[in-house]
Coordinates of C-alpha atoms in Angstrom, one line a residue:
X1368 CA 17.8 13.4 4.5
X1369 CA 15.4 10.8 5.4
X1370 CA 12.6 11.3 8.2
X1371 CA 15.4 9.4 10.9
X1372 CA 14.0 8.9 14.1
X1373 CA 16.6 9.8 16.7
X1374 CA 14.1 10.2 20.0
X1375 CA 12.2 7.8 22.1
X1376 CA 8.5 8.9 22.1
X1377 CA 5.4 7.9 24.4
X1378 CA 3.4 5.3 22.5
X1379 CA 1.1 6.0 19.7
X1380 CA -2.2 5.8 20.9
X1381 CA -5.1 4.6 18.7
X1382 CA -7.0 7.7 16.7
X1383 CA -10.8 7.0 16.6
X1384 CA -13.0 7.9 14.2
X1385 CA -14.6 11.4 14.5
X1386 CA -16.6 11.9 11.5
X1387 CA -17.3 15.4 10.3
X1388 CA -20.0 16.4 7.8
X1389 CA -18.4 19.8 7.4
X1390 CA -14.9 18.3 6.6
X1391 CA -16.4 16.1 4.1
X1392 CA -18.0 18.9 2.3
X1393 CA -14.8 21.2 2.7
X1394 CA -12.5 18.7 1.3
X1395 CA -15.3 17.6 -1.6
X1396 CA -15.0 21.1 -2.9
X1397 CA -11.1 21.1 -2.2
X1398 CA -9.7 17.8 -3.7
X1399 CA -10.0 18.6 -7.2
X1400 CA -8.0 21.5 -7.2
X1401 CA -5.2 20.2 -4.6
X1402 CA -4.7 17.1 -7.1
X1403 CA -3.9 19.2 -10.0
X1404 CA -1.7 21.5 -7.7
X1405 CA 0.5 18.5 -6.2
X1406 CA 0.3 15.4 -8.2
X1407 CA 0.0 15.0 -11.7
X1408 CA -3.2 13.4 -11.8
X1409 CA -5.4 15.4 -14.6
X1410 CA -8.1 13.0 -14.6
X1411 CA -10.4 10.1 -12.9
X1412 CA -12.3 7.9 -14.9
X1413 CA -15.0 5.6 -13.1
X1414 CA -16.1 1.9 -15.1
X1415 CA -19.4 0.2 -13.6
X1416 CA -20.1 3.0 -11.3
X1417 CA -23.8 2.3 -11.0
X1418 CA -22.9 -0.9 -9.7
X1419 CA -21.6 0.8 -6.3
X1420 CA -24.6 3.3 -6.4
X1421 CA -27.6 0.1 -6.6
X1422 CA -25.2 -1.5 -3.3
X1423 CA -25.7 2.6 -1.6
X1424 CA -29.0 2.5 -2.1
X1425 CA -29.8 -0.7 -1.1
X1426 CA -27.3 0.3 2.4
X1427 CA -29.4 3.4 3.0
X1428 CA -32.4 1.1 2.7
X1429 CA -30.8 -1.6 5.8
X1430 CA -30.8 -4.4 3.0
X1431 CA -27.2 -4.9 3.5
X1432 CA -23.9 -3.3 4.8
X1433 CA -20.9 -2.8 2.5
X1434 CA -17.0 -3.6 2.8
X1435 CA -15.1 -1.8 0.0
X1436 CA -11.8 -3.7 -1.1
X1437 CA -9.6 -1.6 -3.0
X1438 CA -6.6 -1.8 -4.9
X1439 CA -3.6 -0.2 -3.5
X1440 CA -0.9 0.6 -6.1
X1441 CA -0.2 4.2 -5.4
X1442 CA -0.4 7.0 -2.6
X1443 CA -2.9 8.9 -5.6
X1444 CA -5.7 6.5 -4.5
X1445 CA -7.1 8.2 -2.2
X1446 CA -8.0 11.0 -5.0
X1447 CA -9.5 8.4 -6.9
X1448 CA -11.5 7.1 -4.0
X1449 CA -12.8 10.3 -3.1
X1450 CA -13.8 11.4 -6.9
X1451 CA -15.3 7.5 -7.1
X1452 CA -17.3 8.3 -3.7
X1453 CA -18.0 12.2 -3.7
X1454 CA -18.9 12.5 -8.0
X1455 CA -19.1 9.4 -9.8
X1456 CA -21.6 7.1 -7.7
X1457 CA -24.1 10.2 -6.9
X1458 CA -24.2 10.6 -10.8
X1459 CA -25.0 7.3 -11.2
X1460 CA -27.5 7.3 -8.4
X1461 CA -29.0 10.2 -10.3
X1462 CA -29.1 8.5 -13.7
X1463 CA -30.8 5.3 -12.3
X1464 CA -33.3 7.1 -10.0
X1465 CA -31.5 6.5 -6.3
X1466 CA -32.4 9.3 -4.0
X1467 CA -29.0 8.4 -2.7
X1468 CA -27.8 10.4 1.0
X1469 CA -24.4 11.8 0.7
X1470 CA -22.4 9.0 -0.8
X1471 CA -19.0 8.6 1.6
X1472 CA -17.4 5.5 3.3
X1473 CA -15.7 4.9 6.5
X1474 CA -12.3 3.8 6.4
X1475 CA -9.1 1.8 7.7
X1476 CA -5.8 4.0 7.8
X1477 CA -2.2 2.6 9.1
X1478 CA -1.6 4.6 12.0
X1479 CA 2.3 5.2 11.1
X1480 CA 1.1 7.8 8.0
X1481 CA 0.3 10.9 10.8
X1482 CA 4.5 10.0 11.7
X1483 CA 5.5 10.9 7.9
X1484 CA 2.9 13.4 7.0
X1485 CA 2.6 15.2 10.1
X1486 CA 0.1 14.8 13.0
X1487 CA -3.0 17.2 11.1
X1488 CA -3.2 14.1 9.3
X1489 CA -4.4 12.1 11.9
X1490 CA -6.9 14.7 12.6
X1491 CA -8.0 15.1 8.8
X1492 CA -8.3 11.0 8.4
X1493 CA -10.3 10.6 11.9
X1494 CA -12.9 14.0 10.4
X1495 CA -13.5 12.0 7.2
X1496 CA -14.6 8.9 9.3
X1497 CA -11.1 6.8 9.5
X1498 CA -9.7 4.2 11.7
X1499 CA -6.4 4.1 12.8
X1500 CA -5.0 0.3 13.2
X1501 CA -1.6 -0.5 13.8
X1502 CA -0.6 -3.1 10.9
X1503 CA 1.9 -5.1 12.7
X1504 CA 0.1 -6.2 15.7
X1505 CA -3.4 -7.6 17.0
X1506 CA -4.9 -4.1 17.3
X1507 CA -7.6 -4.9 18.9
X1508 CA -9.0 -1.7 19.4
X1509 CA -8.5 -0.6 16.0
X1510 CA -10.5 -4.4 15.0
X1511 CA -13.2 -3.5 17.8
X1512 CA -13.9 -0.2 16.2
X1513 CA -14.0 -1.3 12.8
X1514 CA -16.0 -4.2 13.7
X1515 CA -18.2 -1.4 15.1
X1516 CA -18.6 0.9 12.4
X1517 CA -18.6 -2.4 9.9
X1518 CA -22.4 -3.6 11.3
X1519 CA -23.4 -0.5 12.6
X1520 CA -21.6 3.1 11.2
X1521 CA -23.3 5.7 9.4
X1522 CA -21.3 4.6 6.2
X1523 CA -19.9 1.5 4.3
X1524 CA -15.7 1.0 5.5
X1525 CA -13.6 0.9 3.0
X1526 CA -9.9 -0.6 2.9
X1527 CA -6.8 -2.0 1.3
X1528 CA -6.6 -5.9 1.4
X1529 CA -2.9 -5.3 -0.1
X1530 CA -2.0 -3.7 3.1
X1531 CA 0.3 -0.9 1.8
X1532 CA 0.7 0.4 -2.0
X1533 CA 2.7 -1.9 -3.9
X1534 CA 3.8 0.5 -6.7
X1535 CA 2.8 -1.6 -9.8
X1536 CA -0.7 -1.1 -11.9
X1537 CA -0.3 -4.6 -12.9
X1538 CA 0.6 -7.1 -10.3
X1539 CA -2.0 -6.9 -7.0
X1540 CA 0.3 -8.2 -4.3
X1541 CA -0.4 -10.8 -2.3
X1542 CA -3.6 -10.0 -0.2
X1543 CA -3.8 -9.5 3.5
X1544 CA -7.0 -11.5 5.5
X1545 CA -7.7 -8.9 7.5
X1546 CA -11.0 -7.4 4.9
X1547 CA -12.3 -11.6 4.3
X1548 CA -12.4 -12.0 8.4
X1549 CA -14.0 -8.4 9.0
X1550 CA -16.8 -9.2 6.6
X1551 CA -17.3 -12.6 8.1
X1552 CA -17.3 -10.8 11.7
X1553 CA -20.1 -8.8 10.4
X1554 CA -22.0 -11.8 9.4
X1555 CA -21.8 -12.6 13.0
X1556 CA -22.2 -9.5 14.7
X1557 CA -25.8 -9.0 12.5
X1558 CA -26.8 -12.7 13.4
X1559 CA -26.3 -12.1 17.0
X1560 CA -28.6 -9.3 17.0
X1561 CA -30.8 -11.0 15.0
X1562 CA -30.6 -8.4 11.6
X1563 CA -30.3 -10.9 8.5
X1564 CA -28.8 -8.2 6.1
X1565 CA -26.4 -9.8 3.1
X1566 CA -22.4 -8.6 3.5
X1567 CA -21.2 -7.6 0.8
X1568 CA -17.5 -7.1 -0.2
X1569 CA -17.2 -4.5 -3.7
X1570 CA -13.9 -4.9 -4.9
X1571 CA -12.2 -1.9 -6.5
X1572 CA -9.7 -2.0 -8.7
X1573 CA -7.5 1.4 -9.6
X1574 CA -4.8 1.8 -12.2
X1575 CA -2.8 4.9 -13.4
X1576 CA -1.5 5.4 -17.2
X1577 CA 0.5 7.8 -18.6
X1578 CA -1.1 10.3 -20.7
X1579 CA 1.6 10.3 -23.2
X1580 CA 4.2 8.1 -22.9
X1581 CA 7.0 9.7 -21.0
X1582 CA 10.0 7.8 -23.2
X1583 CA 12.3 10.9 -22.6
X1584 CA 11.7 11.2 -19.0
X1585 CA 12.2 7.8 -18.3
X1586 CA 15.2 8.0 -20.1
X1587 CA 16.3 11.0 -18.1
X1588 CA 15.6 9.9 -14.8
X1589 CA 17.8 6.7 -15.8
X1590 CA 20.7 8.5 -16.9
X1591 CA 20.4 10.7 -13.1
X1592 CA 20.1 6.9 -11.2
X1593 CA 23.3 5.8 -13.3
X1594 CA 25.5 8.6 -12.3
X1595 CA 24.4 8.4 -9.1
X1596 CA 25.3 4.9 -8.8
X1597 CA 28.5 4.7 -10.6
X1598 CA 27.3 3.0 -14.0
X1599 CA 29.9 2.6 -17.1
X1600 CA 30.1 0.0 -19.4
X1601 CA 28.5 -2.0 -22.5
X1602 CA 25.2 -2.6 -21.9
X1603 CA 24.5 -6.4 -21.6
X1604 CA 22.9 -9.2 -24.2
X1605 CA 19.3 -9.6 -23.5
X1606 CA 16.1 -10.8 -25.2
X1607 CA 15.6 -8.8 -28.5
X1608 CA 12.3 -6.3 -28.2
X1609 CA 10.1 -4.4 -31.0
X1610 CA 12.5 -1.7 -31.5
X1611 CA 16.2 -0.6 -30.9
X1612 CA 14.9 2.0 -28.9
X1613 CA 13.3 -0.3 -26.4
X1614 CA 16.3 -2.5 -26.5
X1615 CA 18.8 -0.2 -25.7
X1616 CA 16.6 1.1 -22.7
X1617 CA 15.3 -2.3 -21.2
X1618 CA 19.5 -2.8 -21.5
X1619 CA 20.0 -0.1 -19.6
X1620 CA 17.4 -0.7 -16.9
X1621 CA 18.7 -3.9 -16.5
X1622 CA 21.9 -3.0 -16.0
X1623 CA 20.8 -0.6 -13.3
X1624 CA 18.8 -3.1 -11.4
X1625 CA 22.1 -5.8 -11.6
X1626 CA 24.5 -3.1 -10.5
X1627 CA 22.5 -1.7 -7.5
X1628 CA 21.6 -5.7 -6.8
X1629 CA 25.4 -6.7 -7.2
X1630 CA 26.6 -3.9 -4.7
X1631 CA 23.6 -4.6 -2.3
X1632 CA 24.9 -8.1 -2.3
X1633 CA 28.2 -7.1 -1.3
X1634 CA 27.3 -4.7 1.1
X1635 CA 25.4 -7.4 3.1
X1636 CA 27.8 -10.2 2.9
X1637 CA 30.6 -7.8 3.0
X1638 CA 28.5 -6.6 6.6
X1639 CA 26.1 -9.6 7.5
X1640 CA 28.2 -12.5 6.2
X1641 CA 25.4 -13.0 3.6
X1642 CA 26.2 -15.9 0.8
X1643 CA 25.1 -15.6 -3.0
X1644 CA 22.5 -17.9 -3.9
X1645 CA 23.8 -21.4 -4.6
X1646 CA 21.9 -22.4 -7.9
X1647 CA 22.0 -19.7 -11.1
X1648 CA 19.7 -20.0 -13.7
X1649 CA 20.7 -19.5 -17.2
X1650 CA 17.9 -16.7 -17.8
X1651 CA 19.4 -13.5 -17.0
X1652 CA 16.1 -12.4 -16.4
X1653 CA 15.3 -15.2 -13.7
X1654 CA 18.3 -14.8 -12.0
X1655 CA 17.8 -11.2 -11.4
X1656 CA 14.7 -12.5 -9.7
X1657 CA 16.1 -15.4 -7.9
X1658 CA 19.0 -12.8 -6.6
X1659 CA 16.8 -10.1 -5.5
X1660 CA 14.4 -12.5 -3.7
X1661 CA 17.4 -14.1 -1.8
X1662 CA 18.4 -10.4 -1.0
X1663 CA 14.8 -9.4 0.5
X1664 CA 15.2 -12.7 2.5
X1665 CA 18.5 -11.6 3.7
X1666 CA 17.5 -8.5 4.3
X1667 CA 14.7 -9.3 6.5
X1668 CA 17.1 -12.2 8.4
X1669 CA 19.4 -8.9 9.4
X1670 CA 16.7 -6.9 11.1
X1671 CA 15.0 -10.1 12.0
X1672 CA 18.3 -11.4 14.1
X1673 CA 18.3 -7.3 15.9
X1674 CA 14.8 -7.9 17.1
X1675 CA 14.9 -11.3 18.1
X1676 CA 12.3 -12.5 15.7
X1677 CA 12.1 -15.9 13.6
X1678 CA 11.2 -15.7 10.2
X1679 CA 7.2 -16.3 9.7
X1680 CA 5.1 -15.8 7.2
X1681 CA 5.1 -14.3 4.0
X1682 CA 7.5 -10.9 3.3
X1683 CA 4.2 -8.9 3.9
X1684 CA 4.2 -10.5 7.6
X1685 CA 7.9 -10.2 8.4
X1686 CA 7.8 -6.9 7.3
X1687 CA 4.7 -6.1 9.8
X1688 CA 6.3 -7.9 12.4
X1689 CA 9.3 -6.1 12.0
X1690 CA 7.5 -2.6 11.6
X1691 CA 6.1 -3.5 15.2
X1692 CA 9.1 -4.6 16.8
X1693 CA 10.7 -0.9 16.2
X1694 CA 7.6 0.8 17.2
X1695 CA 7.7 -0.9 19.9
X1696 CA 11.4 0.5 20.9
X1697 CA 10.4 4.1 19.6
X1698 CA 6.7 4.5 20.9
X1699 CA 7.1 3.5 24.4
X1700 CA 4.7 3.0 27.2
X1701 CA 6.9 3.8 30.0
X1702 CA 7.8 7.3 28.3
X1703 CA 4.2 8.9 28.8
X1704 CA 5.6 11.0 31.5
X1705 CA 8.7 12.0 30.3
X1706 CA 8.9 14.8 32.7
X1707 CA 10.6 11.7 35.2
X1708 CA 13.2 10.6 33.0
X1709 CA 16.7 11.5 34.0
X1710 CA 18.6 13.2 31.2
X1711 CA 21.0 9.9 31.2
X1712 CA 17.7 7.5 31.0
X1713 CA 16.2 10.2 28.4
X1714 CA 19.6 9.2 26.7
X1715 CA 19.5 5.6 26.5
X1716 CA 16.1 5.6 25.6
X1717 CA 17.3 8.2 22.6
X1718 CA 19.6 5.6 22.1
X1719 CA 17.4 2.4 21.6
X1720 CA 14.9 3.8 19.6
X1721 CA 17.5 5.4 17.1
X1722 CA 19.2 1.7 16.6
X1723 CA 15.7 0.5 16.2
X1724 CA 15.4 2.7 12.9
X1725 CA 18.2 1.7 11.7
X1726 CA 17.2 -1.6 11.9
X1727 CA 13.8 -1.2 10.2
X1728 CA 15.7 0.4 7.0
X1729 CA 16.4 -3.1 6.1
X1730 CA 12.7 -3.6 5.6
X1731 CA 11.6 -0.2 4.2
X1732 CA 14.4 -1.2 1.4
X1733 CA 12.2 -4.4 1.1
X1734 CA 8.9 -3.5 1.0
X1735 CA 9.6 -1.2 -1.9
X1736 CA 10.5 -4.7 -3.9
X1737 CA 7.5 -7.1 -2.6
X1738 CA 5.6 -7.1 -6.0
X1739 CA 9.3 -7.3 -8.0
X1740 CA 9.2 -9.6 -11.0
X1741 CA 12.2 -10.5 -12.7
X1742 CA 10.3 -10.5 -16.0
X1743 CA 7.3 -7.9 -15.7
X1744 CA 8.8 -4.8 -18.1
X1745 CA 9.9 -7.6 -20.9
X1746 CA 6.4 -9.8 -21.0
X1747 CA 4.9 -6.4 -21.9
X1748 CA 7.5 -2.8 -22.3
X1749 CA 5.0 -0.3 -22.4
X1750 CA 5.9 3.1 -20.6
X1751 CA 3.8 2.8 -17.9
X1752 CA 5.9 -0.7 -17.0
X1753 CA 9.2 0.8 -17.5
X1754 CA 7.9 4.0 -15.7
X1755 CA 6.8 2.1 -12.3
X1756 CA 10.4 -0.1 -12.3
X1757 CA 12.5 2.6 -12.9
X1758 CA 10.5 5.0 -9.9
X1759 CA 10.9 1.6 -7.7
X1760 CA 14.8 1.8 -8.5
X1761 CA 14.6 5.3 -8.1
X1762 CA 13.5 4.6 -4.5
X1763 CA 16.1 2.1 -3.6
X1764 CA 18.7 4.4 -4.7
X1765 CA 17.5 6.9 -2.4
X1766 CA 17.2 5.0 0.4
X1767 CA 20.9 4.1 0.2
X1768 CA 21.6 7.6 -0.2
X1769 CA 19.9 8.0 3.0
X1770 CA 17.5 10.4 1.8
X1771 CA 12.9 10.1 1.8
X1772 CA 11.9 8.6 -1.7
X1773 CA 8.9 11.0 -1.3
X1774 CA 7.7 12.6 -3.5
X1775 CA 8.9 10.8 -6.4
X1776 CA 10.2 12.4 -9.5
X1777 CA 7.1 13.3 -12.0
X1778 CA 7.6 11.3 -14.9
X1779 CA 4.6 12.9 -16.8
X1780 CA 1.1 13.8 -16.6
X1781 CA -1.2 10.9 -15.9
X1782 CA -5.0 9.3 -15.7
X1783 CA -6.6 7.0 -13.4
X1784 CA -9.4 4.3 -13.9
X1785 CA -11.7 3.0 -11.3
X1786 CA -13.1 0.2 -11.9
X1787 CA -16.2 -1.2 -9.7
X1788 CA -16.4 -5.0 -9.4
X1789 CA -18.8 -7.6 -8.9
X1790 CA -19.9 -7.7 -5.3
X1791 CA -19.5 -11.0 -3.2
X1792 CA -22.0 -11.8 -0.7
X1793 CA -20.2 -13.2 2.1
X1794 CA -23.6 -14.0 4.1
X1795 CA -23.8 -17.2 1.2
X1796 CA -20.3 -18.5 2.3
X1797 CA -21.4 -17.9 6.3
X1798 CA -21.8 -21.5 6.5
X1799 CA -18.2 -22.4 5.1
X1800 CA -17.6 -20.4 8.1
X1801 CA -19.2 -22.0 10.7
X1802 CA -17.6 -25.5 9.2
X1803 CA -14.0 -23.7 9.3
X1804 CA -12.9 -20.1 10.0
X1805 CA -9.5 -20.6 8.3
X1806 CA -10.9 -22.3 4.9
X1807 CA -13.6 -19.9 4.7
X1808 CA -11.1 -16.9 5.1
X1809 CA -8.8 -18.2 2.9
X1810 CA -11.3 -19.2 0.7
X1811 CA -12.6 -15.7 0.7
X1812 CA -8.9 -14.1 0.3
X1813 CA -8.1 -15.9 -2.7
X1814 CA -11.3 -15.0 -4.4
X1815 CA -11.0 -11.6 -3.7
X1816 CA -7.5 -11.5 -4.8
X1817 CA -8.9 -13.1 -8.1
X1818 CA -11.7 -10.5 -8.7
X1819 CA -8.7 -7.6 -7.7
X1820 CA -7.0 -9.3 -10.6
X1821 CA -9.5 -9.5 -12.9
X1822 CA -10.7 -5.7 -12.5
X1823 CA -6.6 -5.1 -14.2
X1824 CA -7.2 -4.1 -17.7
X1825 CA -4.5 -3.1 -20.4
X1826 CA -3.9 0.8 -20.3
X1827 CA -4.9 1.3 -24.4
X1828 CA -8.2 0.2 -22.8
X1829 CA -8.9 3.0 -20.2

């Protein structure tokens, strides 16, 4: 079954950073050998890793401190940052000359992943120098203390613009401005005590491929989600593709994703009194986008109308608000000392914080389906493309089922490429700032997303 949260709990209390040199060099000497035990991640490839390592040294020389903006598209990237931080760079640093210190980074953590992966989490991510921040609220400890170790920490901080992993190697979702405003913050902190160092923001972009395209396992996992979800019948008319082969399966994945769409539909205007949408495009494809996006919105109106909250924002900030809301019923302050409660008040609070997570599965169901395209597997149906839909499908379906998604099915063994980017120095846009926080941010945000973007190469190029 799923990790259900049936018990009120004292609030979750920010996790500060601890850093441990001995941790770092345990895990350094670890993390090889655990990826190859319990993902299926044989190898790491780095691109333009001498970039990062000239930006190290010139950090360990005080000629400027370092944001690192990564990609999010997987719960593997942590393995890739470590091999990136721990191997690659150091090489380079030895190839170019750089008597570089030990090469690590600070870094931003949501504080719900110790809930899921158990509380020596916590412990591990605060040894290796992370921050715990609370996504869907002000955290303004977690900001202080990043803030902190941003102008003054022992090491660059690193952290995920996206916000959460999005699931696709292609599509970066929309980004979040919480890295543009740190690295502007910095600017400020350094000018206030008179240090005129350069900020720099390195973004990262990280990608998986299949080592050999896993055709047969895709095909496998399809036929399990079918039987599981009651699937018979011809497969529709769509768009013809290279082969009959890829036909027959893009039929059949479309077909999944209509039938589990067509009975989500039901279910929430059988339950929520939620209408169709009004217009329907002749594209089959488009309308399976313009359907799912009017479920995600519906979705989010049901656990929106529970928690009394209006609907702001983009999906990524309902879904934070939302996140925050039922934390807020589950992690509670008046539960410190529980030792007062009376079984009957112990009861109610069981109570509350049990409908809260019921509430907040309407929004796990749509963050899975934030990056969703209604056309991403046709413009170009490669295996890795039908691999990442059919594991996002795979996830709904369990979900429904009321069971954890995680850990996914293993479709095959696969590679990852890092790829360094071009560094922006934020200290040249520092008077944009001054003119207008919000345009500069923005301004910032949307060129970062760009550069995420642009670091996306096609997987016959790894």
């Amino acid at each position: 079954m799923t990790n259900a949260i049936i018990r009120a709990q004292p609030p979750l209390d920010f996790i500060p950073e601890q850093f441990s040199p001995w941790v770092r060099r345990l895990l350094k000497v670890i993390v090889p050998g655990w990826m190859r035990w319990h993902t299926d991640l044989v190898d790491i490839r780095v691109k333009n890793p001498e970039v990062l390592a000239q930006k190290y040294g010139e950090f360990w020389a005080g000629q400027g401190r370092l944001l690192l903006a990564f990609r999010h598209p997987a719960p593997e990237d942590a393995y890739c940052l470590a091999h990136l931080l721990w191997r690659a760079v150091p090489q380079a640093g030895q190839q170019q000359g750089l008597s570089l210190q030990p090469v690590h980074s600070h870094f931003i953590y949501d504080r719900g992943i110790p809930l899921w992966a158990g509380r020596w989490m916590g412990w591990l991510c605060s040894r290796l120098g992370g921050v715990s921040i609370q996504r869907g609220k002000l955290d303004l400890v977690a900001l202080k203390a990043a803030r902190k170790l941003l102008v003054s920490g022992e090491f660059p901080l690193a952290a995920a613009p996206e916000g959460g992993n999005n699931g696709h190697n292609e599509i970066v979702s929309p980004l979040e401005p919480g890295v543009p405003q740190l690295a502007f913050w910095c600017v400020e902190d350094l000018n206030k005590a008179d240090r005129s160092e350069p900020v720099y923001v390195v973004p990262l972009g990280i990608q998986y491929r299949y080592i050999d395209p896993p055709w047969a396992a895709i095909s496998q996992l399809l036929t399990q989600l079918e039987d599981r979800s009651g699937i018979s019948g011809e497969l529709p008319k769509l768009p013809e593709l290279p082969s009959a082969e890829l036909a027959n399966l893009y039929g059949r994945l479309y077909r999944l994703a209509e039938h589990l769409l067509t009975l989500m539909e039901s279910y929430y205007h059988q339950i929520y009194d939620l209408e169709p949408p009004a217009d329907r495009d002749d594209d089959a494809n488009a309308q399976l986008a313009t359907r799912l996006k009017h479920l995600l919105d519906g979705a989010l109106s049901v656990a929106e109308t529970y928690f009394k909250l209006k609907p702001k924002g983009s999906v990524i900030d309902r879904c934070r608000r939302l996140e925050q809301a039922g934390w807020e019923r589950i992690f509670r302050e008046d539960l410190r000392d529980e030792a007062a409660l009376s079984s009957v008040e112990r009861g109610l609070a069981d109570r509350v914080a049990e409908e809260a997570d019921l509430r907040m599965w309407h929004m796990r169901l749509v963050e899975s389906f934030v990056a969703v395209t209604g056309r991403y597997v046709l413009e170009k149906p490669t295996a890795d493309r039908f691999a990442e839909t059919v594991l996002l499908l795979a996830d709904m379906v369990a979900r429904i089922e009321g069971k954890n998604p995680f850990p996914r099915p293993s479709l095959g063994k696969r590679e990852a490429l890092v790829t360094v980017g071009e560094p922006i120095n934020v200290r040249d846009r520092w008077s944009d700032y001054k003119a207008s926080r919000r345009k500069a941010v923005a301004a910032l945000t949307k060129d970062l997303q760009g550069n995420l973007e642009a670091l996306i190469v096609d997987s016959s190029e790894f």
